[in-house]
Coordinates of C-alpha atoms in Angstrom, one line a residue:
X1 CA 25.5 -17.7 23.8
X2 CA 26.8 -16.0 26.9
X3 CA 26.5 -18.1 30.0
X4 CA 25.6 -16.1 33.1
X5 CA 27.6 -17.6 36.0
X6 CA 25.7 -15.5 38.5
X7 CA 23.8 -17.4 41.2
X8 CA 20.1 -17.6 40.4
X9 CA 17.8 -17.2 43.4
X10 CA 15.1 -19.9 43.4
X11 CA 12.5 -21.0 45.9
X12 CA 12.5 -24.6 47.3
X13 CA 9.3 -25.5 45.4
X14 CA 10.8 -23.9 42.2
X15 CA 13.9 -26.1 42.5
X16 CA 11.6 -29.2 43.0
X17 CA 9.6 -28.3 40.0
X18 CA 12.7 -27.9 37.8
X19 CA 14.0 -31.3 39.0
X20 CA 10.7 -33.0 38.2
X21 CA 10.6 -31.4 34.8
X22 CA 14.2 -32.6 34.2
X23 CA 13.3 -36.2 35.2
X24 CA 10.3 -36.1 32.9
X25 CA 12.4 -34.8 30.0
X26 CA 15.1 -37.4 30.5
X27 CA 13.0 -40.5 31.4
X28 CA 9.8 -39.9 29.4
X29 CA 10.0 -37.4 26.6
X30 CA 13.6 -38.2 25.5
X31 CA 12.9 -41.9 25.0
X32 CA 9.6 -41.2 23.2
X33 CA 11.3 -38.8 20.7
X34 CA 14.1 -41.3 20.1
X35 CA 11.4 -43.9 19.3
X36 CA 9.6 -41.5 17.1
X37 CA 12.8 -40.7 15.1
X38 CA 13.5 -44.4 14.7
X39 CA 10.0 -45.0 13.5
X40 CA 10.2 -42.1 11.0
X41 CA 13.5 -43.3 9.7
X42 CA 12.0 -46.7 8.9
X43 CA 9.6 -44.9 6.5
X44 CA 12.5 -44.4 4.0
X45 CA 13.6 -41.2 2.3
X46 CA 14.5 -38.7 5.0
X47 CA 14.5 -35.6 2.7
X48 CA 10.7 -35.8 2.1
X49 CA 9.9 -37.2 5.6
X50 CA 8.0 -34.6 7.6
X51 CA 7.6 -36.9 10.6
X52 CA 11.3 -37.3 10.8
X53 CA 12.0 -33.6 10.6
X54 CA 9.3 -32.8 13.2
X55 CA 10.7 -35.4 15.5
X56 CA 14.3 -34.1 15.1
X57 CA 13.1 -30.5 15.8
X58 CA 11.3 -31.8 19.0
X59 CA 14.5 -33.6 20.0
X60 CA 16.5 -30.3 19.7
X61 CA 13.9 -28.5 21.9
X62 CA 14.0 -31.2 24.5
X63 CA 17.8 -31.2 24.6
X64 CA 18.1 -27.4 24.8
X65 CA 15.6 -27.4 27.7
X66 CA 17.6 -30.1 29.5
X67 CA 20.8 -27.9 29.1
X68 CA 18.9 -24.8 30.4
X69 CA 17.5 -26.7 33.4
X70 CA 20.9 -28.1 34.3
X71 CA 22.4 -24.6 34.1
X72 CA 19.7 -23.1 36.4
X73 CA 20.2 -26.0 38.9
X74 CA 24.0 -25.5 38.8
X75 CA 23.6 -21.8 39.5
X76 CA 20.7 -22.2 42.0
X77 CA 20.8 -20.3 45.2
X78 CA 17.9 -21.9 47.1
X79 CA 16.2 -19.5 49.4
X80 CA 13.8 -21.1 52.0
X81 CA 11.8 -18.2 53.4
X82 CA 10.2 -20.4 56.0
X83 CA 13.7 -20.4 57.7
X84 CA 13.9 -16.6 57.8
X85 CA 12.5 -14.6 60.7
X86 CA 9.5 -12.7 59.4
X87 CA 10.0 -9.0 60.3
X88 CA 7.4 -7.8 57.9
X89 CA 9.9 -7.0 55.2
X90 CA 9.3 -8.1 51.6
X91 CA 12.1 -10.5 50.5
X92 CA 12.7 -12.9 47.7
X93 CA 10.2 -15.8 48.1
X94 CA 7.8 -14.0 50.4
X95 CA 4.1 -13.7 49.6
X96 CA 2.8 -10.2 49.7
X97 CA -0.8 -9.1 49.9
X98 CA -1.4 -5.7 48.4
X99 CA -4.3 -3.5 47.8
X100 CA -4.6 -1.5 44.6
X101 CA -5.5 2.0 45.9
X102 CA -7.4 3.0 42.7
X103 CA -9.6 -0.1 42.5
X104 CA -9.5 -1.3 46.2
X105 CA -8.8 -4.8 44.7
X106 CA -6.7 -7.0 47.0
X107 CA -4.2 -9.4 45.4
X108 CA -1.4 -11.6 46.7
X109 CA 1.9 -12.0 44.8
X110 CA 4.8 -14.4 45.6
X111 CA 8.2 -13.1 44.5
X112 CA 10.1 -15.8 42.7
X113 CA 13.0 -16.4 40.2
X114 CA 12.6 -15.9 36.5
X115 CA 12.0 -19.5 35.6
X116 CA 9.3 -19.9 38.3
X117 CA 7.4 -16.7 37.3
X118 CA 3.8 -17.3 36.2
X119 CA 1.4 -14.3 36.4
X120 CA -1.6 -16.7 36.2
X121 CA -0.6 -18.2 39.5
X122 CA 0.4 -14.7 40.9
X123 CA 4.1 -15.8 40.9
X124 CA 6.0 -12.7 39.8
X125 CA 9.7 -12.3 38.9
X126 CA 11.4 -10.4 41.7
X127 CA 13.1 -8.1 39.1
X128 CA 9.7 -7.3 37.4
X129 CA 8.4 -3.7 37.9
X130 CA 6.1 -4.8 40.7
X131 CA 8.7 -7.1 42.2
X132 CA 11.3 -4.4 42.2
X133 CA 8.9 -2.0 43.8
X134 CA 8.0 -4.5 46.6
X135 CA 11.5 -5.9 47.5
X136 CA 12.8 -4.3 50.7
X137 CA 9.6 -2.6 51.6
X138 CA 7.6 -3.3 54.8
X139 CA 4.0 -4.1 55.8
X140 CA 1.9 -0.9 55.8
X141 CA 4.1 0.9 53.2
X142 CA 2.7 2.5 50.0
X143 CA 4.4 1.7 46.7
X144 CA 4.2 3.2 43.3
X145 CA 4.7 0.9 40.3
X146 CA 5.2 2.1 36.8
X147 CA 3.5 -0.6 34.6
X148 CA 2.9 -0.6 30.8
X149 CA -0.7 0.5 31.6
X150 CA 0.5 3.4 33.7
X151 CA 1.3 4.2 37.3
X152 CA -0.3 2.1 39.9
X153 CA -0.4 2.7 43.7
X154 CA -0.5 -0.2 46.2
X155 CA -0.5 -0.5 50.0
X156 CA 1.3 -3.5 51.4
X157 CA -1.2 -5.2 53.7
X158 CA 0.6 -8.4 54.7
X159 CA 4.0 -10.1 54.2
X160 CA 4.1 -13.9 54.7
X161 CA 7.1 -16.2 54.6
X162 CA 5.4 -19.5 53.6

């Protein structure tokens, strides 16, 4: 596995969420899985013990996520947009209200790091097609985004640094 030593941009809330998840993994989930493994071991023959194998698999997933979170935190470049002067330019961490010019639908996106991205919450990865089209643009500009479903045109209505 190649380790990317590049700094990873992350929002303040994104870093807090990662730290909370890490605490939960270390202090809640890890002890529970150790207990489950001990319980499964007490049932005897480990070759035929599905509970034991499932618990060991869960333990491996928890440990790999702990390593991944520690790596992200170590490389985190925390960007607090509330401390940047808002000049209407779309930057990492900003919230951008756009209007789809075909449907007239208005939607807000927040540009975030890869680990924070969640389209259901309108948190989009800044290197995604929409993210790349928005970064560096200004309020009032039109952008064209090539998406899997075809070309889409947006107008940037507002840029907030919240």
